PDB file of C-alpha atoms in Angstrom:
ATOM      1  CA  UNK F  30      72.426-155.188  52.318  1.00  0.00           C
ATOM      2  CA  UNK F  31      68.644-155.107  52.038  1.00  0.00           C
ATOM      3  CA  UNK F  32      66.565-158.965  51.954  1.00  0.00           C
ATOM      4  CA  UNK F  33      65.564-158.327  48.632  1.00  0.00           C
ATOM      5  CA  UNK F  34      69.493-157.518  47.838  1.00  0.00           C
ATOM      6  CA  UNK F  35      69.980-160.607  49.594  1.00  0.00           C
ATOM      7  CA  UNK F  36      67.797-163.224  47.801  1.00  0.00           C
ATOM      8  CA  UNK F  37      69.132-161.813  44.726  1.00  0.00           C
ATOM      9  CA  UNK F  38      72.767-162.525  45.627  1.00  0.00           C
ATOM     10  CA  UNK F  39      71.403-165.788  47.012  1.00  0.00           C
ATOM     11  CA  UNK F  40      69.898-167.083  43.115  1.00  0.00           C
ATOM     12  CA  UNK F  41      73.562-165.409  41.764  1.00  0.00           C
ATOM     13  CA  UNK F  42      75.074-167.765  44.199  1.00  0.00           C
ATOM     14  CA  UNK F  43      72.640-170.617  43.029  1.00  0.00           C
ATOM     15  CA  UNK F  44      73.629-170.587  39.392  1.00  0.00           C
ATOM     16  CA  UNK F  45      77.259-170.235  40.040  1.00  0.00           C
ATOM     17  CA  UNK F  46      76.103-173.544  42.288  1.00  0.00           C
ATOM     18  CA  UNK F  47      75.132-174.869  39.784  1.00  0.00           C
ATOM     19  CA  UNK F  48      78.342-174.260  36.954  1.00  0.00           C
ATOM     20  CA  UNK F  49      80.234-176.006  39.614  1.00  0.00           C
ATOM     21  CA  UNK F  50      78.220-178.836  39.949  1.00  0.00           C
ATOM     22  CA  UNK F  51      78.234-179.465  36.199  1.00  0.00           C
ATOM     23  CA  UNK F  52      81.370-178.307  35.574  1.00  0.00           C
ATOM     24  CA  UNK F  53      84.135-179.686  38.880  1.00  0.00           C
ATOM     25  CA  UNK F  54      85.600-182.949  39.173  1.00  0.00           C
ATOM     26  CA  UNK F  55      85.739-184.022  42.517  1.00  0.00           C
ATOM     27  CA  UNK F  56      88.287-185.524  44.883  1.00  0.00           C
ATOM     28  CA  UNK F  57      89.828-188.631  44.291  1.00  0.00           C
ATOM     29  CA  UNK F  58      89.840-188.985  48.280  1.00  0.00           C
ATOM     30  CA  UNK F  59      86.789-187.278  49.885  1.00  0.00           C
ATOM     31  CA  UNK F  60      88.512-186.759  53.242  1.00  0.00           C
ATOM     32  CA  UNK F  61      91.338-184.334  50.786  1.00  0.00           C
ATOM     33  CA  UNK F  62      92.269-181.330  53.207  1.00  0.00           C
ATOM     34  CA  UNK F  63      93.521-179.116  50.535  1.00  0.00           C
ATOM     35  CA  UNK F  64      89.659-179.686  48.614  1.00  0.00           C
ATOM     36  CA  UNK F  65      87.893-179.056  52.142  1.00  0.00           C
ATOM     37  CA  UNK F  66      89.650-176.033  52.815  1.00  0.00           C
ATOM     38  CA  UNK F  67      89.332-174.161  49.621  1.00  0.00           C
ATOM     39  CA  UNK F  68      85.841-175.554  49.963  1.00  0.00           C
ATOM     40  CA  UNK F  69      85.254-173.949  53.322  1.00  0.00           C
ATOM     41  CA  UNK F  70      86.735-170.415  51.630  1.00  0.00           C
ATOM     42  CA  UNK F  71      85.032-170.308  48.638  1.00  0.00           C
ATOM     43  CA  UNK F  72      81.808-171.168  50.750  1.00  0.00           C
ATOM     44  CA  UNK F  73      81.426-169.002  53.699  1.00  0.00           C
ATOM     45  CA  UNK F  74      80.121-166.194  52.509  1.00  0.00           C
ATOM     46  CA  UNK F  75      76.983-168.015  51.006  1.00  0.00           C
ATOM     47  CA  UNK F  76      77.019-170.420  54.613  1.00  0.00           C
ATOM     48  CA  UNK F  77      76.497-165.803  56.511  1.00  0.00           C
ATOM     49  CA  UNK F  78      74.442-164.767  53.774  1.00  0.00           C
ATOM     50  CA  UNK F  79      72.451-167.530  53.671  1.00  0.00           C
ATOM     51  CA  UNK F  80      72.114-167.455  57.959  1.00  0.00           C
ATOM     52  CA  UNK F  81      71.214-164.000  57.472  1.00  0.00           C
ATOM     53  CA  UNK F  82      68.729-164.384  54.816  1.00  0.00           C
ATOM     54  CA  UNK F  83      67.353-166.653  57.366  1.00  0.00           C
ATOM     55  CA  UNK F  84      66.674-165.094  60.010  1.00  0.00           C
ATOM     56  CA  UNK F  85      65.205-162.065  58.325  1.00  0.00           C
ATOM     57  CA  UNK F  86      62.829-163.586  56.627  1.00  0.00           C
ATOM     58  CA  UNK F  87      61.474-164.978  59.835  1.00  0.00           C
ATOM     59  CA  UNK F  88      60.478-161.360  60.853  1.00  0.00           C
ATOM     60  CA  UNK F  89      59.460-161.074  57.514  1.00  0.00           C
ATOM     61  CA  UNK F  90      57.263-163.124  57.867  1.00  0.00           C
ATOM     62  CA  UNK F  91      56.152-162.157  60.857  1.00  0.00           C
ATOM     63  CA  UNK F  92      54.995-159.686  59.977  1.00  0.00           C
ATOM     64  CA  UNK F  93      53.266-161.565  57.027  1.00  0.00           C
ATOM     65  CA  UNK F  94      55.081-159.343  54.505  1.00  0.00           C
ATOM     66  CA  UNK F  95      56.347-162.159  52.655  1.00  0.00           C
ATOM     67  CA  UNK F  96      53.930-165.176  52.553  1.00  0.00           C
ATOM     68  CA  UNK F  97      55.903-168.388  52.501  1.00  0.00           C
ATOM     69  CA  UNK F  98      55.378-171.207  55.486  1.00  0.00           C
ATOM     70  CA  UNK F  99      57.787-171.543  58.225  1.00  0.00           C
ATOM     71  CA  UNK F 100      59.028-175.559  57.061  1.00  0.00           C
ATOM     72  CA  UNK F 101      58.851-173.701  54.024  1.00  0.00           C
ATOM     73  CA  UNK F 102      61.552-171.923  54.879  1.00  0.00           C
ATOM     74  CA  UNK F 103      64.003-174.071  56.480  1.00  0.00           C
ATOM     75  CA  UNK F 104      62.736-176.126  53.260  1.00  0.00           C
ATOM     76  CA  UNK F 105      65.066-173.772  51.759  1.00  0.00           C
ATOM     77  CA  UNK F 106      67.374-173.173  54.289  1.00  0.00           C
ATOM     78  CA  UNK F 107      68.675-176.890  54.126  1.00  0.00           C
ATOM     79  CA  UNK F 108      68.445-178.192  50.950  1.00  0.00           C
ATOM     80  CA  UNK F 109      70.004-174.457  50.180  1.00  0.00           C
ATOM     81  CA  UNK F 110      73.346-176.404  51.982  1.00  0.00           C
ATOM     82  CA  UNK F 111      72.802-179.108  50.694  1.00  0.00           C
ATOM     83  CA  UNK F 112      73.735-177.490  47.289  1.00  0.00           C
ATOM     84  CA  UNK F 113      76.245-176.161  48.427  1.00  0.00           C
ATOM     85  CA  UNK F 114      78.333-179.539  49.827  1.00  0.00           C
ATOM     86  CA  UNK F 115      77.080-181.169  47.424  1.00  0.00           C
ATOM     87  CA  UNK F 116      78.614-178.955  43.940  1.00  0.00           C
ATOM     88  CA  UNK F 117      81.886-179.698  45.327  1.00  0.00           C
ATOM     89  CA  UNK F 118      81.530-183.163  46.126  1.00  0.00           C
ATOM     90  CA  UNK F 119      78.725-184.561  43.207  1.00  0.00           C
ATOM     91  CA  UNK F 120      78.291-187.580  45.495  1.00  0.00           C
ATOM     92  CA  UNK F 121      74.153-187.054  44.737  1.00  0.00           C
ATOM     93  CA  UNK F 122      72.024-187.315  41.812  1.00  0.00           C
ATOM     94  CA  UNK F 123      71.390-184.655  39.006  1.00  0.00           C
ATOM     95  CA  UNK F 124      68.268-185.242  39.454  1.00  0.00           C
ATOM     96  CA  UNK F 125      67.525-185.222  43.185  1.00  0.00           C
ATOM     97  CA  UNK F 126      70.147-182.323  42.700  1.00  0.00           C
ATOM     98  CA  UNK F 127      67.858-180.271  40.689  1.00  0.00           C
ATOM     99  CA  UNK F 128      64.398-180.987  42.824  1.00  0.00           C
ATOM    100  CA  UNK F 129      66.671-179.177  45.574  1.00  0.00           C
ATOM    101  CA  UNK F 130      67.395-176.234  42.798  1.00  0.00           C
ATOM    102  CA  UNK F 131      64.131-175.636  41.966  1.00  0.00           C
ATOM    103  CA  UNK F 132      62.900-175.804  45.194  1.00  0.00           C
ATOM    104  CA  UNK F 133      64.992-173.460  46.363  1.00  0.00           C
ATOM    105  CA  UNK F 134      64.536-170.735  43.481  1.00  0.00           C
ATOM    106  CA  UNK F 135      60.943-171.343  43.364  1.00  0.00           C
ATOM    107  CA  UNK F 136      61.662-170.130  47.498  1.00  0.00           C
ATOM    108  CA  UNK F 137      63.995-166.987  46.157  1.00  0.00           C
ATOM    109  CA  UNK F 138      61.034-165.794  43.738  1.00  0.00           C
ATOM    110  CA  UNK F 139      57.581-166.469  45.485  1.00  0.00           C
ATOM    111  CA  UNK F 140      59.795-163.557  48.181  1.00  0.00           C
ATOM    112  CA  UNK F 141      61.651-161.620  45.701  1.00  0.00           C
ATOM    113  CA  UNK F 142      58.052-161.401  44.198  1.00  0.00           C
ATOM    114  CA  UNK F 143      56.110-160.208  48.000  1.00  0.00           C
ATOM    115  CA  UNK F 144      58.981-157.600  48.329  1.00  0.00           C
ATOM    116  CA  UNK F 145      58.857-155.890  45.707  1.00  0.00           C
TER     117      UNK F 145
END
């Protein structure tokens, strides 16, 4: 899968995660093992995709094919990881969640623009 496709896929997952954040009822007990196992199973492929995307974007940055700064890439990966977790546990204010969401979307759009 190309970096372009991975970026598009991460953007699509971002929309799904936003919908999850807005609709899911968080567990009554945050230490609920069954809930954690379900979340882990649902998000494992997203984490894998994010890690692959991160590594490939690093290479494209070295080749100067993508015009983002290293700290932006690191922040995007960290923000996306926060979005994944907080989409299911809802222990973050919506405003902060949306800041992470818009930040990730901005970088994904920049990557898509640079690679098109």
